[in-house]
Amino acid sequence: MSKNKLLVVSLLVAVTMVVSATVSMAAPITIKFSHVVAENTPKGQMANKFKDLVAERLGGKVVVEVFPNSQLFGDNKVLEAMLLGDVHLAAPSLSQFNKYTKSLQIFDLPFLFEDMVAVEKFQQGPIGQKLLMSMKSKGLVGLGYLHNGMKQLSASDQLRVPEDASGKKFRIMSSDVLAAQFEAVDALPLKKPFSEVFTLLQTKAIDGQENTWSNIFSKKFYEVQPYITESNHGVLDYLVITSAEFWMDLPDDIRPVVKKALDEAIVFGNEVSEKKAIADRQKIIDSGRSKVITLSKDERKQWVEAMKPVWKKFEDEIGKEYIEAAVQSNM
Ligand code: LMR
């Protein structure tokens, strides 16, 4: 072999060694998953399940880091952070996307869905699936819906009829529909992050809030709210979201495995949500700290009549045909 050829071969060998060393040492892809609730909730458990499934199937290649309890970002900041690449997955409630799309406001309309079966039917139907992509032009992609459950009204006083809410301050998520819902009963809605709710209630800076049984239980709202009206007046579900850029940058052999793990984690989270809605309600009753108020048929009708005009107000922004399809999902 000539001197030159020998040099070329040695160089090639050296390059190959460096390349294979780099490949075998390649840092794993990190998926940061940020959320605001406790770990012992449907979302908390879903996120941890996703982390475990990814570790099992893609160990060494992909690592999921879960940040619960607003440790990393609150829902008011997480989407901006996602677009900047500082976090990769989140599952904000469907009420938190106002800035990016008006269509998802449909999920906040009071008394639209009769139960979680109707919610599931709508989400898995053609419109629900289309809504997953409603923020694509803004760089955000919905990967799936996750249930939490129906919302209840907690307060410092008994709420039996809409007049009982008049003049009272209620914390709401960042949603204009939810603001209109409370204004419809002459109450005062205040948009505040989830992480502040307990203190606001404890210090009596606000009178009440709306949330699911698992959130009321896991964040101890029931300890500082003597009454919970079992109103089931709306749904609190989540959109598991990522940035289009991050998602498309995942290697082609990795993305489907991550998606499958996520789909399975969502199925698991939905099972948790169903069980917790029953179990956490019972734990609250058993605690004796908060009285659960059951509405009579007539009382409930009054809430429906007071709040339902909100639909009309948002019909143009949301789309009449979407609302009609949601109503159909109750059939
Ligand atoms: C809330 O802010 O009340 C909820 O969105 C919290 C959550 O993520 O369940």
XYZ file of C-alpha atoms and ligand atoms in Angstrom:
340
model
C 0.000 0.000 0.000
C 1.334 3.405 -0.929
C 2.044 5.935 1.779
C -0.907 8.072 0.634
C -3.317 5.148 0.584
C -2.188 4.138 4.049
C -2.838 7.652 5.286
C -6.359 7.675 3.799
C -7.212 4.276 5.299
C -5.910 5.292 8.729
C -7.902 8.498 8.550
C -11.058 6.586 7.610
C -10.543 4.162 10.476
C -10.058 7.062 12.875
C -13.185 8.870 11.621
C -15.251 5.681 11.888
C -14.072 5.164 15.455
C -14.935 8.729 16.430
C -18.355 8.518 14.760
C -19.291 5.210 16.395
C -18.051 6.436 19.765
C -20.192 9.572 19.353
C -23.244 7.514 18.374
C -22.906 5.134 21.282
C -22.386 8.055 23.649
C -25.188 10.167 22.108
C -27.097 11.877 24.870
C -30.663 10.617 25.203
C -33.520 12.850 24.045
C -35.102 14.493 27.064
C -38.855 15.074 27.146
C -39.779 17.538 29.883
C -43.426 17.126 30.934
C -44.730 19.965 33.074
C -48.064 20.020 34.891
C -49.745 21.825 37.765
C -51.567 19.140 39.732
C -50.480 16.674 42.403
C -48.963 13.348 41.398
C -51.902 11.458 42.844
C -54.380 12.764 40.260
C -55.452 11.474 36.843
C -52.963 13.783 35.112
C -50.186 13.162 37.627
C -50.576 9.417 37.295
C -50.835 9.577 33.519
C -47.583 11.552 33.296
C -45.747 9.089 35.546
C -47.118 6.122 33.586
C -45.894 7.722 30.349
C -42.447 8.189 31.880
C -42.324 4.513 32.940
C -43.502 3.203 29.563
C -40.909 5.289 27.715
C -38.167 4.120 30.095
C -39.232 0.506 29.456
C -39.362 0.810 25.678
C -36.822 3.486 24.829
C -34.500 3.355 27.831
C -31.189 5.041 27.046
C -32.613 6.759 23.971
C -35.385 8.879 25.472
C -35.807 10.110 29.028
C -39.038 11.654 30.326
C -38.741 14.122 33.189
C -42.024 14.961 34.935
C -42.456 18.223 36.864
C -45.730 18.197 38.873
C -47.348 20.852 41.114
C -46.443 23.887 38.919
C -42.773 23.243 39.838
C -41.586 24.226 36.387
C -44.376 26.303 34.851
C -47.926 27.308 35.712
C -50.608 26.960 33.031
C -50.303 30.683 32.300
C -46.677 30.277 31.122
C -46.326 26.728 29.899
C -47.410 27.237 26.274
C -45.010 30.122 25.720
C -42.260 28.021 27.276
C -43.191 25.152 24.969
C -42.877 27.322 21.883
C -39.428 28.382 23.137
C -38.434 24.742 23.588
C -38.048 24.971 27.380
C -40.640 22.246 27.954
C -41.893 19.583 25.559
C -45.132 18.124 26.866
C -47.930 19.498 29.008
C -51.599 18.803 29.519
C -53.292 22.081 30.429
C -57.010 22.040 30.935
C -59.005 22.759 27.784
C -59.892 26.116 29.347
C -56.327 27.400 29.060
C -55.953 27.803 25.282
C -57.882 31.034 24.698
C -54.845 32.883 23.402
C -54.212 30.296 20.698
C -57.658 29.151 19.564
C -61.286 30.061 20.205
C -62.651 26.669 19.139
C -61.620 24.831 22.301
C -63.836 27.186 24.297
C -66.616 24.739 23.484
C -65.532 22.550 26.396
C -66.220 25.387 28.856
C -69.861 25.957 27.896
C -71.922 25.301 31.035
C -74.298 22.323 31.015
C -73.276 21.326 27.478
C -72.178 17.752 28.237
C -74.395 15.656 30.461
C -71.640 13.311 31.556
C -68.170 12.001 30.743
C -69.567 9.445 28.288
C -70.827 12.341 26.152
C -67.492 14.146 26.509
C -65.583 11.058 25.348
C -67.965 10.567 22.416
C -67.473 14.155 21.270
C -63.689 14.115 21.705
C -63.278 10.895 19.731
C -65.717 12.012 17.020
C -64.754 13.963 13.876
C -64.953 17.429 15.447
C -63.073 16.456 18.584
C -60.314 14.976 16.452
C -60.212 18.045 14.218
C -59.857 20.270 17.292
C -56.604 18.512 18.208
C -55.040 20.389 15.307
C -56.756 23.741 15.917
C -53.472 25.386 17.006
C -51.184 23.897 14.367
C -50.666 27.242 12.668
C -49.472 28.595 16.051
C -46.936 25.780 16.352
C -48.842 23.635 18.863
C -50.083 20.107 18.241
C -52.654 18.251 20.346
C -51.668 14.617 20.879
C -54.802 13.489 22.711
C -57.444 14.300 25.295
C -57.212 13.232 28.901
C -60.168 13.195 31.265
C -60.361 14.645 34.709
C -64.113 14.913 35.157
C -67.138 17.054 35.822
C -66.744 20.258 37.832
C -68.404 21.054 41.146
C -68.874 24.418 42.848
C -67.218 24.929 46.204
C -67.922 27.970 48.369
C -67.829 29.493 51.807
C -71.651 29.542 51.844
C -74.286 27.133 50.620
C -75.025 27.468 46.919
C -78.413 25.997 46.123
C -79.866 28.446 43.642
C -78.118 30.940 41.327
C -78.993 33.887 43.606
C -76.768 32.335 46.287
C -73.749 33.060 44.079
C -74.649 36.680 43.491
C -71.885 39.126 44.505
C -69.472 36.299 45.418
C -65.925 36.059 44.083
C -65.009 32.850 42.278
C -61.592 31.839 41.023
C -61.681 30.659 37.417
C -59.148 29.367 34.921
C -58.067 31.697 32.170
C -61.257 31.441 30.113
C -63.698 34.081 28.889
C -66.494 31.501 28.754
C -65.985 30.685 32.425
C -66.003 34.411 33.204
C -69.321 34.765 31.367
C -70.686 31.708 33.161
C -70.182 33.329 36.584
C -71.297 36.749 35.384
C -74.539 35.078 34.275
C -75.342 34.486 37.968
C -74.118 37.961 39.015
C -70.959 36.561 40.575
C -67.444 38.005 40.197
C -64.991 35.746 38.345
C -61.246 36.126 38.933
C -58.712 34.496 36.598
C -55.974 33.029 38.808
C -53.389 30.259 38.454
C -54.165 26.920 40.064
C -51.163 27.228 42.387
C -52.767 30.226 44.119
C -56.244 28.804 44.705
C -55.730 27.225 48.122
C -54.282 30.407 49.650
C -56.964 32.587 48.070
C -59.631 30.381 49.619
C -57.881 30.036 52.960
C -57.406 33.784 53.364
C -60.972 34.369 52.142
C -59.720 36.638 49.378
C -62.245 34.724 47.272
C -65.486 32.972 48.205
C -65.380 29.946 45.982
C -64.105 28.084 42.951
C -65.103 25.342 40.534
C -63.179 22.128 40.100
C -63.270 18.351 39.898
C -63.433 16.024 42.883
C -59.820 14.932 42.463
C -58.498 18.513 42.344
C -60.654 19.597 45.294
C -59.358 16.620 47.244
C -55.681 16.554 46.245
C -55.186 20.299 46.788
C -57.211 20.259 50.019
C -59.687 22.898 48.877
C -62.357 21.012 50.840
C -60.518 21.833 54.062
C -61.093 25.543 53.508
C -64.477 25.390 51.769
C -67.352 24.341 54.018
C -69.746 23.639 51.125
C -69.497 21.860 47.794
C -72.490 21.914 45.489
C -72.577 18.797 43.330
C -73.486 20.727 40.226
C -71.694 18.766 37.472
C -72.141 21.986 35.501
C -69.149 21.632 33.213
C -66.205 19.493 32.261
C -62.535 19.821 33.194
C -60.518 17.813 30.724
C -57.040 18.208 29.286
C -55.307 18.482 25.973
C -51.945 16.766 25.887
C -49.926 19.194 23.852
C -46.484 19.521 22.300
C -44.761 21.904 19.930
C -44.966 20.965 16.270
C -41.243 21.649 15.940
C -40.225 19.337 18.785
C -42.592 16.614 17.620
C -41.431 16.635 14.015
C -37.777 16.765 15.106
C -38.095 13.446 16.922
C -36.426 10.672 14.905
C -38.879 8.731 12.718
C -38.238 5.475 14.562
C -38.778 7.108 17.972
C -41.905 9.268 17.418
C -44.400 6.387 16.979
C -43.061 4.590 20.055
C -43.446 7.768 22.126
C -46.973 8.305 20.745
C -48.003 4.734 21.555
C -46.674 5.080 25.110
C -48.622 8.321 25.446
C -51.846 6.778 24.100
C -51.541 3.938 26.593
C -50.778 6.349 29.436
C -53.903 8.341 28.514
C -56.082 5.211 28.623
C -54.620 4.521 32.065
C -55.164 8.142 33.181
C -58.785 7.996 32.045
C -59.371 4.902 34.162
C -57.815 6.710 37.129
C -60.069 9.723 36.526
C -63.192 7.595 36.606
C -62.218 5.893 39.856
C -61.008 9.086 41.537
C -64.168 11.031 40.769
C -66.002 8.512 42.946
C -63.332 7.804 45.557
C -62.215 11.410 46.195
C -65.838 12.597 46.482
C -66.353 9.954 49.155
C -63.143 10.890 50.981
C -64.295 14.503 51.114
C -67.673 13.469 52.530
C -65.978 11.157 55.051
C -63.638 13.932 56.187
C -66.601 15.881 57.521
C -64.782 19.104 56.576
C -67.100 20.039 53.747
C -70.805 19.424 53.267
C -71.740 18.108 49.825
C -74.986 19.679 48.639
C -77.198 17.703 46.271
C -79.421 19.894 44.120
C -83.077 19.109 43.659
C -84.313 18.848 40.076
C -85.857 22.280 40.325
C -82.723 23.887 41.832
C -80.539 22.430 39.097
C -82.943 23.682 36.457
C -82.491 27.212 37.780
C -78.704 27.005 37.316
C -79.155 25.642 33.804
C -81.569 28.436 32.876
C -79.282 31.118 34.312
C -76.080 29.872 32.684
C -77.189 28.444 29.359
C -77.515 31.860 27.611
C -73.684 31.873 27.637
C -73.800 29.429 24.691
C -75.374 32.036 22.447
C -72.755 34.607 23.408
C -69.899 32.407 22.156
C -71.712 30.713 19.288
C -69.963 32.736 16.568
C -66.490 32.251 18.020
C -66.935 28.522 18.572
C -69.176 27.572 15.655
C -72.849 26.671 15.871
C -72.342 23.308 14.177
C -69.703 22.351 16.772
C -72.103 23.141 19.598
C -74.851 21.146 17.891
C -72.517 18.167 17.515
C -71.642 18.386 21.217
C -75.342 18.395 22.113
C -75.796 15.318 19.913
C -73.114 13.494 21.892
C -75.543 13.443 24.839
C -77.956 11.270 22.839
C -57.275 24.431 37.282
O -56.538 25.378 37.020
O -58.196 24.472 38.107
C -57.028 23.135 36.560
O -56.718 23.426 35.228
C -55.903 22.410 37.181
C -55.647 21.128 36.452
O -54.702 21.071 35.681
O -56.419 20.192 36.671
